[in-house]
Amino acid sequence: MSADRSGVVIAGGGLAAQRCAETLRKRGYEDPVRIVCAEAESPYDRSPLSKRVAAGAADGESVRFRDRGWYDDNAVELLLGRAASGLDPAARRLDLDDGTALGYDDLLIATGAAPRSLPMLAGYKNAFPLRTLADARRLSGELRAGSRLAVVGAGFIGQEVAATARAEGVEVTIVEALDLPLAGLLGADVGRWIVDLHLDEGVRVLTGAKLESAVGNDRVEQLALGGDERIGCDVVVVGVGVAPAAGWVAGSGLDPAGIKTDAAGRTGVAHVYAAGDVSRPFDARRGEHVRTEHWDAASRQGVAVAVAILGETPRAPALPSFWSDQYGLRIQYVGHAEGADEAKISGDPGARDFHVLYQRCGRPVAALAVARPREFAAMRLLIGSDGEPDSEPTDTDEPPTKEMSR
Amino acid sequence: MTLIPTIDEYGCSAHGDCVAIAPTAFALEETAVVIGAATDEELIAAAEACPALAITLTDAGTGQVVFP
């Protein structure tokens, strides 16, 4: 390792950062690697926070990607509790919020995203998002059997929090502005199935609900909805989406609304890459830059940036994909369901055992599976091969249900 | 090229895509485990499909990591 090299600096300490650092070392990169983590926590996985940590079923240590010894053994330096605050790409300098600065040979921007907040819930001690380990610990401290949790937003984070809390005997109400959650992407049938899943588990689900105000002094005691409905609550989790945490790049030539990159994470600025929730990579299948916020994408993009920094050619990006664990069920999704003109359901949604193949002009474009990992794996391959821009149309677009059924 | 798969047990979240794609090489226990051999093509397809990127492929001849 040569002392005169600045090496790779990674702004942000989440999944994309960890994957990039690991891939650099696995593939023999020998110059310094430094990770700047805004939280005073060594890099950890956010995906278990809504699944296990919020219920107190896992402590902070179990969600770390690696123990501290890994960073020493791999010469990856962690700068904890410091955030990137500015970028001078001409000088190849990253400014930090403690007034110091780091030089870099290559920079990965992986500062993630910050939860959107709701003005009517600002300032209340018992209303918060679930994004960080600190949030999860806070929620775990608030939840006990019989307490009342209100979840604002029926996206997958909100759903997982609801399921996790329900398993602990918490009384849960989901408040969702849309008439059916996620119906825009997954279709009305799946949206309705999601609502029914939570209803069957004893969660109160209020859809088409307009949150108007909060009632309480320093803690929310009731949520006031349109139509004079009041929801009593002891704690409120707000899951209404996230926005790129990139305000600090303003003035550097990069877009704070989501840093545009090519498929390998290269920005338009030399030696600056971006990955994960903060980035907006070019999606060749859609012909535009798309921000996905998927765990899977952050992981693959972090790897791709490491490969690109090493001067090699990263693999083509995988299809968008995510999963969710709720009530002991694994829900998996892959592809681009937006724009699908048909959704074929196979199996028995009422028995929580089914899959959906989304098609557009008779070609498979996306799939969703509930408790069907083998069918899902087959559909992932089917969509991946059919979606190739240069692939020949096939006359066998039937889902592989028959031969894959167990 | 002969590829050697290894599974990062920490990274694996038991999706089972590798088992569906290369059943001779992988099996699902608490996490996925390597149980035997498969063609390089199958191993690459399995490693690429893994949502957790928990499969590392090493070239047996050169010792170089080729995936991820």
Short mmCIF file of C-alpha atoms in Angstrom, two decimals:
data_model
loop_
_atom_site.label_atom_id
_atom_site.label_comp_id
_atom_site.label_asym_id
_atom_site.label_seq_id
_atom_site.Cartn_x
_atom_site.Cartn_y
_atom_site.Cartn_z
CA MET A 1 0.00 0.00 0.00
CA SER A 2 1.71 3.19 -1.10
CA ALA A 3 1.56 6.11 1.31
CA ASP A 4 1.31 8.72 -1.43
CA ARG A 5 -2.01 7.41 -2.68
CA SER A 6 -5.29 8.77 -1.33
CA GLY A 7 -7.19 5.68 -2.43
CA VAL A 8 -10.93 5.31 -2.34
CA VAL A 9 -13.10 7.43 -0.07
CA ILE A 10 -16.67 6.28 0.43
CA ALA A 11 -19.15 8.87 1.68
CA GLY A 12 -21.85 6.96 3.54
CA GLY A 13 -21.73 3.76 5.56
CA GLY A 14 -24.61 1.62 4.34
CA LEU A 15 -24.92 -1.43 2.12
CA ALA A 16 -23.51 0.10 -1.09
CA ALA A 17 -20.49 1.39 0.85
CA GLN A 18 -19.83 -1.96 2.49
CA ARG A 19 -20.20 -3.88 -0.79
CA CYS A 20 -17.82 -1.53 -2.56
CA ALA A 21 -15.17 -1.80 0.16
CA GLU A 22 -15.46 -5.58 0.32
CA THR A 23 -15.26 -5.99 -3.45
CA LEU A 24 -12.23 -3.70 -3.71
CA ARG A 25 -10.35 -5.81 -1.17
CA LYS A 26 -11.57 -9.16 -2.54
CA ARG A 27 -10.30 -8.18 -5.97
CA GLY A 28 -6.92 -7.04 -4.75
CA TYR A 29 -7.15 -3.25 -4.46
CA GLU A 30 -4.19 -2.22 -2.27
CA ASP A 31 -4.53 1.53 -1.76
CA PRO A 32 -6.33 3.04 1.25
CA VAL A 33 -10.09 2.60 1.60
CA ARG A 34 -11.93 4.92 3.97
CA ILE A 35 -15.66 4.90 4.81
CA VAL A 36 -17.25 8.06 6.22
CA CYS A 37 -20.32 7.10 8.30
CA ALA A 38 -22.63 9.89 9.43
CA GLU A 39 -24.01 7.70 12.19
CA ALA A 40 -21.66 6.75 15.02
CA GLU A 41 -22.20 3.10 14.09
CA SER A 42 -20.04 0.78 12.05
CA PRO A 43 -21.80 -0.24 8.82
CA TYR A 44 -24.97 -2.24 9.42
CA ASP A 45 -27.80 -3.75 7.44
CA ARG A 46 -31.03 -1.78 7.48
CA SER A 47 -33.23 -4.58 6.18
CA PRO A 48 -33.60 -6.39 9.55
CA LEU A 49 -34.55 -3.19 11.37
CA SER A 50 -38.24 -3.39 10.52
CA LYS A 51 -38.22 -7.18 10.74
CA ARG A 52 -36.34 -8.12 13.91
CA VAL A 53 -34.74 -5.18 15.69
CA ALA A 54 -37.96 -3.22 16.12
CA ALA A 55 -39.38 -6.14 18.08
CA GLY A 56 -36.32 -6.31 20.27
CA ALA A 57 -35.58 -9.71 18.72
CA ALA A 58 -32.11 -8.64 17.62
CA ASP A 59 -29.62 -6.24 19.12
CA GLY A 60 -27.54 -3.71 17.27
CA GLU A 61 -24.52 -5.98 17.01
CA SER A 62 -26.34 -8.68 15.06
CA VAL A 63 -27.11 -6.34 12.17
CA ARG A 64 -23.48 -5.27 11.54
CA PHE A 65 -22.22 -6.41 8.16
CA ARG A 66 -18.87 -7.32 9.74
CA ASP A 67 -17.32 -7.15 13.18
CA ARG A 68 -14.74 -4.48 13.87
CA GLY A 69 -11.90 -6.94 13.35
CA TRP A 70 -12.86 -7.27 9.69
CA TYR A 71 -12.14 -3.59 9.07
CA ASP A 72 -8.72 -3.88 10.75
CA ASP A 73 -7.86 -7.08 8.89
CA ASN A 74 -8.87 -5.58 5.55
CA ALA A 75 -7.34 -2.14 6.15
CA VAL A 76 -10.67 -0.40 5.71
CA GLU A 77 -10.70 2.72 7.86
CA LEU A 78 -14.02 3.78 9.42
CA LEU A 79 -14.62 7.45 10.17
CA LEU A 80 -17.69 7.30 12.40
CA GLY A 81 -20.03 10.12 13.38
CA ARG A 82 -18.86 12.39 10.57
CA ALA A 83 -20.84 13.34 7.51
CA ALA A 84 -19.84 14.57 4.08
CA SER A 85 -20.66 18.25 3.78
CA GLY A 86 -19.15 19.39 0.50
CA LEU A 87 -17.34 18.26 -2.62
CA ASP A 88 -14.65 19.93 -4.74
CA PRO A 89 -14.19 17.56 -7.66
CA ALA A 90 -11.45 19.64 -9.29
CA ALA A 91 -9.32 19.38 -6.15
CA ARG A 92 -10.57 15.80 -5.52
CA ARG A 93 -11.52 16.83 -2.00
CA LEU A 94 -14.43 15.73 0.18
CA ASP A 95 -15.28 18.13 3.00
CA LEU A 96 -16.62 16.75 6.28
CA ASP A 97 -18.94 18.36 8.79
CA ASP A 98 -16.24 18.52 11.47
CA GLY A 99 -14.26 20.96 9.33
CA THR A 100 -11.73 18.42 8.07
CA ALA A 101 -11.35 17.24 4.48
CA LEU A 102 -10.27 14.05 2.74
CA GLY A 103 -8.40 13.79 -0.56
CA TYR A 104 -9.34 10.91 -2.85
CA ASP A 105 -8.22 9.13 -5.97
CA ASP A 106 -11.77 7.88 -6.44
CA LEU A 107 -14.90 8.85 -4.49
CA LEU A 108 -18.05 6.82 -4.02
CA ILE A 109 -21.08 8.82 -2.95
CA ALA A 110 -23.35 6.45 -1.04
CA THR A 111 -25.04 8.72 1.48
CA GLY A 112 -28.38 7.00 1.02
CA ALA A 113 -31.71 8.64 1.60
CA ALA A 114 -33.50 10.39 4.43
CA PRO A 115 -37.08 9.64 5.44
CA ARG A 116 -39.72 12.13 4.40
CA SER A 117 -41.45 13.67 7.38
CA LEU A 118 -45.01 14.92 7.87
CA PRO A 119 -45.34 18.49 9.17
CA MET A 120 -48.30 17.67 11.43
CA LEU A 121 -46.17 15.11 13.30
CA ALA A 122 -43.05 17.26 13.68
CA GLY A 123 -41.74 17.69 17.22
CA TYR A 124 -43.65 14.85 18.87
CA LYS A 125 -41.44 12.49 20.89
CA ASN A 126 -43.35 9.33 19.99
CA ALA A 127 -43.61 9.89 16.23
CA PHE A 128 -40.60 8.94 14.12
CA PRO A 129 -39.53 7.10 10.98
CA LEU A 130 -37.80 3.72 10.90
CA ARG A 131 -34.59 4.19 8.99
CA THR A 132 -31.70 3.91 11.42
CA LEU A 133 -30.60 1.57 14.16
CA ALA A 134 -31.37 4.36 16.62
CA ASP A 135 -34.95 4.54 15.27
CA ALA A 136 -35.35 0.76 15.65
CA ARG A 137 -34.05 0.82 19.23
CA ARG A 138 -36.41 3.67 20.02
CA LEU A 139 -39.37 1.77 18.60
CA SER A 140 -38.38 -1.40 20.42
CA GLY A 141 -38.31 0.61 23.64
CA GLU A 142 -41.83 1.96 23.01
CA LEU A 143 -43.56 -1.26 21.99
CA ARG A 144 -45.02 -3.68 24.46
CA ALA A 145 -47.93 -6.09 24.35
CA GLY A 146 -51.18 -4.14 24.41
CA SER A 147 -49.67 -0.80 23.42
CA ARG A 148 -51.17 0.98 20.44
CA LEU A 149 -49.07 1.60 17.33
CA ALA A 150 -50.18 3.74 14.41
CA VAL A 151 -48.27 3.19 11.18
CA VAL A 152 -48.61 6.04 8.68
CA GLY A 153 -48.00 4.72 5.18
CA ALA A 154 -48.63 1.18 3.94
CA GLY A 155 -45.45 0.73 1.94
CA PHE A 156 -43.28 -2.28 2.67
CA ILE A 157 -41.50 -0.66 5.63
CA GLY A 158 -44.85 0.23 7.20
CA GLN A 159 -46.20 -3.24 6.50
CA GLU A 160 -43.18 -4.93 8.04
CA VAL A 161 -43.33 -2.75 11.14
CA ALA A 162 -47.03 -3.58 11.47
CA ALA A 163 -46.35 -7.31 11.15
CA THR A 164 -43.41 -7.23 13.55
CA ALA A 165 -45.37 -5.29 16.17
CA ARG A 166 -48.45 -7.47 15.74
CA ALA A 167 -46.37 -10.55 16.53
CA GLU A 168 -45.49 -8.87 19.84
CA GLY A 169 -49.15 -8.41 20.74
CA VAL A 170 -49.24 -4.72 19.88
CA GLU A 171 -52.51 -3.19 18.68
CA VAL A 172 -51.72 -1.85 15.21
CA THR A 173 -53.52 0.58 12.93
CA ILE A 174 -52.21 1.31 9.44
CA VAL A 175 -53.19 4.68 7.98
CA GLU A 176 -52.78 4.83 4.20
CA ALA A 177 -53.69 7.73 1.94
CA LEU A 178 -54.22 5.59 -1.16
CA ASP A 179 -57.32 3.47 -1.66
CA LEU A 180 -55.12 0.38 -2.09
CA PRO A 181 -51.45 0.19 -1.06
CA LEU A 182 -48.89 -0.35 -3.83
CA ALA A 183 -51.65 -0.88 -6.41
CA GLY A 184 -49.91 1.46 -8.84
CA LEU A 185 -46.97 -0.91 -9.14
CA LEU A 186 -48.38 -4.31 -8.19
CA GLY A 187 -51.99 -3.99 -9.34
CA ALA A 188 -55.32 -3.77 -7.51
CA ASP A 189 -55.53 -7.52 -6.81
CA VAL A 190 -52.21 -7.55 -4.96
CA GLY A 191 -53.03 -4.28 -3.22
CA ARG A 192 -56.26 -5.80 -1.94
CA TRP A 193 -54.44 -8.98 -0.93
CA ILE A 194 -52.00 -6.94 1.14
CA VAL A 195 -54.85 -5.18 2.95
CA ASP A 196 -56.57 -8.52 3.61
CA LEU A 197 -53.33 -10.07 4.89
CA HIS A 198 -53.03 -7.41 7.58
CA LEU A 199 -56.76 -7.47 8.39
CA ASP A 200 -56.59 -11.25 8.87
CA GLU A 201 -53.74 -10.77 11.30
CA GLY A 202 -55.80 -8.39 13.39
CA VAL A 203 -54.35 -5.12 12.11
CA ARG A 204 -56.77 -2.27 11.56
CA VAL A 205 -56.18 -0.95 8.02
CA LEU A 206 -57.57 2.45 7.08
CA THR A 207 -57.15 3.13 3.38
CA GLY A 208 -58.06 6.31 1.54
CA ALA A 209 -57.37 7.99 4.88
CA LYS A 210 -56.34 11.62 5.07
CA LEU A 211 -54.17 12.43 8.06
CA GLU A 212 -55.14 15.96 9.08
CA SER A 213 -53.51 16.62 12.43
CA ALA A 214 -52.10 15.16 15.61
CA VAL A 215 -53.58 15.62 19.07
CA GLY A 216 -51.33 15.68 22.14
CA ASN A 217 -48.77 17.80 23.96
CA ASP A 218 -45.24 16.43 23.59
CA ARG A 219 -46.53 12.99 22.61
CA VAL A 220 -49.13 12.18 19.99
CA GLU A 221 -52.21 10.80 21.72
CA GLN A 222 -54.52 10.73 18.75
CA LEU A 223 -54.28 11.05 14.99
CA ALA A 224 -57.12 13.06 13.50
CA LEU A 225 -58.24 11.83 10.11
CA GLY A 226 -60.64 13.33 7.59
CA GLY A 227 -64.27 12.59 8.45
CA ASP A 228 -63.67 13.34 12.14
CA GLU A 229 -62.14 9.93 12.78
CA ARG A 230 -59.64 9.79 15.68
CA ILE A 231 -57.05 7.06 16.16
CA GLY A 232 -55.72 6.63 19.67
CA CYS A 233 -52.03 5.77 19.75
CA ASP A 234 -49.03 5.35 22.05
CA VAL A 235 -46.46 5.47 19.26
CA VAL A 236 -46.49 6.49 15.59
CA VAL A 237 -44.16 5.17 12.89
CA VAL A 238 -44.04 7.31 9.77
CA GLY A 239 -43.26 5.41 6.57
CA VAL A 240 -44.07 7.80 3.76
CA GLY A 241 -40.99 7.37 1.61
CA VAL A 242 -37.48 8.73 1.44
CA ALA A 243 -35.58 11.39 -0.50
CA PRO A 244 -31.91 11.25 -1.59
CA ALA A 245 -29.52 12.51 1.10
CA ALA A 246 -27.50 14.54 -1.35
CA GLY A 247 -28.11 18.17 -0.46
CA TRP A 248 -24.41 18.43 0.38
CA VAL A 249 -23.32 17.95 -3.26
CA ALA A 250 -25.03 21.20 -4.33
CA GLY A 251 -22.63 23.33 -6.34
CA SER A 252 -20.36 20.42 -7.31
CA GLY A 253 -22.05 19.81 -10.66
CA LEU A 254 -24.01 16.82 -9.36
CA ASP A 255 -27.78 16.78 -8.89
CA PRO A 256 -28.89 16.78 -5.22
CA ALA A 257 -32.26 15.35 -6.30
CA GLY A 258 -30.60 12.04 -7.14
CA ILE A 259 -27.13 11.65 -8.60
CA LYS A 260 -27.30 10.44 -12.18
CA THR A 261 -24.89 7.66 -13.07
CA ASP A 262 -24.29 5.15 -15.83
CA ALA A 263 -24.85 1.45 -15.14
CA ALA A 264 -21.42 1.21 -13.50
CA GLY A 265 -22.14 4.06 -11.07
CA ARG A 266 -20.00 6.66 -12.90
CA THR A 267 -21.27 10.21 -12.56
CA GLY A 268 -20.46 12.82 -15.18
CA VAL A 269 -17.66 14.05 -12.91
CA ALA A 270 -14.26 12.36 -13.19
CA HIS A 271 -13.36 9.95 -10.37
CA VAL A 272 -16.75 10.42 -8.68
CA TYR A 273 -19.17 7.51 -8.49
CA ALA A 274 -22.55 7.10 -6.79
CA ALA A 275 -24.48 4.03 -5.65
CA GLY A 276 -27.52 3.08 -3.61
CA ASP A 277 -30.51 5.19 -2.66
CA VAL A 278 -28.72 8.48 -3.37
CA SER A 279 -28.12 7.54 -7.00
CA ARG A 280 -30.22 7.52 -10.14
CA PRO A 281 -28.58 4.98 -12.44
CA PHE A 282 -29.35 4.74 -16.15
CA ASP A 283 -31.72 1.86 -16.83
CA ALA A 284 -31.19 0.71 -20.42
CA ARG A 285 -34.46 -1.23 -20.44
CA ARG A 286 -36.45 1.89 -19.68
CA GLY A 287 -34.18 4.35 -21.45
CA GLU A 288 -34.01 6.73 -18.49
CA HIS A 289 -32.33 7.29 -15.13
CA VAL A 290 -34.29 5.51 -12.38
CA ARG A 291 -33.91 5.63 -8.61
CA THR A 292 -35.12 2.36 -7.10
CA GLU A 293 -34.34 2.46 -3.34
CA HIS A 294 -33.96 -1.32 -3.39
CA TRP A 295 -31.58 -3.15 -1.05
CA ASP A 296 -30.61 -5.44 -3.91
CA ALA A 297 -29.77 -2.51 -6.18
CA ALA A 298 -27.59 -0.80 -3.57
CA SER A 299 -25.67 -4.03 -3.12
CA ARG A 300 -25.07 -4.59 -6.83
CA GLN A 301 -24.24 -0.94 -7.50
CA GLY A 302 -21.64 -0.92 -4.73
CA VAL A 303 -19.99 -3.94 -6.34
CA ALA A 304 -20.18 -2.40 -9.82
CA VAL A 305 -18.43 0.77 -8.63
CA ALA A 306 -15.59 -1.26 -7.10
CA VAL A 307 -15.16 -3.18 -10.35
CA ALA A 308 -15.19 0.07 -12.36
CA ILE A 309 -12.63 1.69 -10.04
CA LEU A 310 -10.36 -1.30 -10.67
CA GLY A 311 -10.61 -0.60 -14.40
CA GLU A 312 -12.64 -3.67 -15.19
CA THR A 313 -16.06 -3.87 -16.80
CA PRO A 314 -18.95 -4.43 -14.36
CA ARG A 315 -21.66 -6.91 -15.27
CA ALA A 316 -24.89 -5.59 -16.72
CA PRO A 317 -27.26 -4.50 -13.96
CA ALA A 318 -29.79 -7.04 -12.73
CA LEU A 319 -33.53 -6.45 -12.89
CA PRO A 320 -35.00 -4.45 -10.01
CA SER A 321 -35.84 -6.81 -7.19
CA PHE A 322 -36.94 -6.70 -3.58
CA TRP A 323 -38.40 -8.87 -0.90
CA SER A 324 -40.37 -8.45 2.29
CA ASP A 325 -40.84 -10.75 5.27
CA GLN A 326 -44.18 -10.48 7.07
CA TYR A 327 -46.10 -12.89 9.31
CA GLY A 328 -43.66 -15.65 8.43
CA LEU A 329 -44.26 -15.14 4.69
CA ARG A 330 -41.62 -14.16 2.17
CA ILE A 331 -42.91 -11.85 -0.55
CA GLN A 332 -40.55 -11.50 -3.53
CA TYR A 333 -40.68 -9.20 -6.53
CA VAL A 334 -38.59 -8.80 -9.66
CA GLY A 335 -38.86 -6.78 -12.86
CA HIS A 336 -40.77 -3.78 -14.14
CA ALA A 337 -44.49 -4.17 -13.42
CA GLU A 338 -45.23 -0.55 -14.25
CA GLY A 339 -46.89 -0.53 -17.66
CA ALA A 340 -47.91 -4.19 -17.49
CA ASP A 341 -51.23 -4.84 -19.26
CA GLU A 342 -51.93 -8.21 -17.66
CA ALA A 343 -51.32 -9.87 -14.29
CA LYS A 344 -51.75 -13.65 -14.23
CA ILE A 345 -52.31 -15.02 -10.75
CA SER A 346 -51.48 -18.68 -10.10
CA GLY A 347 -52.16 -20.50 -6.86
CA ASP A 348 -54.34 -19.49 -3.94
CA PRO A 349 -53.97 -15.95 -2.60
CA GLY A 350 -56.43 -16.77 0.21
CA ALA A 351 -54.09 -19.53 1.38
CA ARG A 352 -51.07 -17.16 1.15
CA ASP A 353 -49.52 -19.34 -1.53
CA PHE A 354 -49.46 -17.79 -5.00
CA HIS A 355 -47.48 -15.96 -7.61
CA VAL A 356 -48.23 -13.30 -10.17
CA LEU A 357 -46.65 -12.99 -13.60
CA TYR A 358 -46.98 -9.49 -15.02
CA GLN A 359 -46.99 -9.25 -18.81
CA ARG A 360 -46.88 -6.51 -21.35
CA CYS A 361 -47.96 -7.30 -24.89
CA GLY A 362 -47.77 -10.97 -23.98
CA ARG A 363 -44.19 -10.84 -22.71
CA PRO A 364 -43.24 -11.38 -19.06
CA VAL A 365 -41.96 -8.16 -17.47
CA ALA A 366 -42.26 -8.74 -13.72
CA ALA A 367 -43.17 -11.31 -11.10
CA LEU A 368 -44.34 -11.41 -7.53
CA ALA A 369 -44.33 -14.52 -5.38
CA VAL A 370 -45.69 -15.23 -1.92
CA ALA A 371 -44.10 -18.23 -0.21
CA ARG A 372 -43.01 -19.67 -3.57
CA PRO A 373 -39.22 -19.37 -3.80
CA ARG A 374 -38.76 -22.01 -6.51
CA GLU A 375 -41.37 -20.53 -8.81
CA PHE A 376 -39.90 -17.13 -8.16
CA ALA A 377 -36.39 -18.22 -9.12
CA ALA A 378 -37.74 -19.64 -12.38
CA MET A 379 -39.71 -16.48 -13.15
CA ARG A 380 -36.65 -14.33 -12.42
CA LEU A 381 -34.73 -16.26 -15.08
CA LEU A 382 -37.66 -16.11 -17.52
CA ILE A 383 -38.02 -12.35 -17.20
CA GLY A 384 -34.27 -11.78 -17.28
CA SER A 385 -33.85 -13.68 -20.52
CA ASP A 386 -36.98 -12.37 -22.20
CA GLY A 387 -36.25 -8.79 -21.27
CA GLU A 388 -32.95 -8.67 -23.13
CA PRO A 389 -33.24 -5.89 -25.70
CA ASP A 390 -31.89 -8.13 -28.47
CA SER A 391 -33.71 -11.33 -27.57
CA GLU A 392 -36.06 -12.96 -30.04
CA PRO A 393 -39.75 -13.00 -29.20
CA THR A 394 -40.83 -16.43 -27.99
CA ASP A 395 -44.09 -18.20 -28.49
CA THR A 396 -44.00 -19.73 -25.01
CA ASP A 397 -44.82 -16.94 -22.65
CA GLU A 398 -46.72 -19.18 -20.27
CA PRO A 399 -45.51 -18.98 -16.69
CA PRO A 400 -43.51 -22.04 -15.70
CA THR A 401 -46.09 -22.99 -13.10
CA LYS A 402 -46.70 -26.52 -14.24
CA GLU A 403 -43.19 -27.91 -14.24
CA MET A 404 -42.13 -25.89 -11.22
CA SER A 405 -44.96 -26.85 -8.90
CA ARG A 406 -43.92 -28.91 -5.94
CA MET B 1 -12.15 -21.99 -16.33
CA THR B 2 -13.29 -23.93 -13.32
CA LEU B 3 -15.11 -21.88 -10.71
CA ILE B 4 -15.19 -22.58 -6.99
CA PRO B 5 -18.28 -21.23 -5.18
CA THR B 6 -18.24 -20.10 -1.57
CA ILE B 7 -21.19 -18.75 0.38
CA ASP B 8 -20.96 -15.89 2.83
CA GLU B 9 -23.26 -17.26 5.51
CA TYR B 10 -23.69 -13.82 6.96
CA GLY B 11 -24.85 -12.40 3.64
CA CYS B 12 -27.12 -15.30 2.71
CA SER B 13 -30.78 -14.65 3.52
CA ALA B 14 -32.07 -18.05 2.35
CA HIS B 15 -33.93 -16.97 -0.79
CA GLY B 16 -33.07 -20.26 -2.50
CA ASP B 17 -32.48 -18.93 -6.01
CA CYS B 18 -29.12 -20.72 -6.15
CA VAL B 19 -30.75 -24.04 -5.28
CA ALA B 20 -33.38 -23.60 -7.98
CA ILE B 21 -30.75 -22.75 -10.60
CA ALA B 22 -27.92 -25.11 -9.63
CA PRO B 23 -29.41 -27.86 -7.45
CA THR B 24 -26.31 -30.04 -7.79
CA ALA B 25 -24.13 -27.34 -6.25
CA PHE B 26 -26.31 -25.75 -3.57
CA ALA B 27 -28.80 -26.82 -0.94
CA LEU B 28 -30.83 -24.80 1.50
CA GLU B 29 -30.35 -25.36 5.20
CA GLU B 30 -30.44 -22.48 7.69
CA THR B 31 -28.61 -20.65 4.92
CA ALA B 32 -27.56 -21.95 1.50
CA VAL B 33 -24.61 -24.34 1.54
CA VAL B 34 -22.33 -25.74 -1.16
CA ILE B 35 -23.00 -29.45 -1.60
CA GLY B 36 -21.30 -30.31 -4.90
CA ALA B 37 -20.33 -29.25 -8.39
CA ALA B 38 -22.10 -27.57 -11.31
CA THR B 39 -21.06 -26.10 -14.62
CA ASP B 40 -19.45 -22.66 -14.61
CA GLU B 41 -22.48 -21.39 -16.50
CA GLU B 42 -24.85 -22.62 -13.79
CA LEU B 43 -22.65 -21.23 -11.03
CA ILE B 44 -22.52 -17.80 -12.65
CA ALA B 45 -26.30 -17.80 -13.18
CA ALA B 46 -26.82 -18.75 -9.54
CA ALA B 47 -24.37 -16.14 -8.24
CA GLU B 48 -25.95 -13.42 -10.38
CA ALA B 49 -29.47 -14.33 -9.28
CA CYS B 50 -28.64 -14.27 -5.56
CA PRO B 51 -30.45 -11.21 -4.18
CA ALA B 52 -27.94 -10.95 -1.36
CA LEU B 53 -24.86 -11.39 -3.58
CA ALA B 54 -23.74 -13.95 -1.02
CA ILE B 55 -21.99 -16.24 -3.52
CA THR B 56 -18.36 -15.59 -4.38
CA LEU B 57 -16.88 -17.38 -7.40
CA THR B 58 -13.13 -17.92 -7.53
CA ASP B 59 -11.23 -19.14 -10.59
CA ALA B 60 -9.60 -22.39 -9.43
CA GLY B 61 -6.71 -21.90 -11.84
CA THR B 62 -5.69 -18.35 -10.99
CA GLY B 63 -7.20 -17.85 -7.53
CA GLN B 64 -8.83 -14.64 -8.79
CA VAL B 65 -12.29 -13.65 -7.64
CA VAL B 66 -14.51 -13.43 -10.73
CA PHE B 67 -17.82 -12.77 -8.95
CA PRO B 68 -19.03 -10.48 -7.55
#
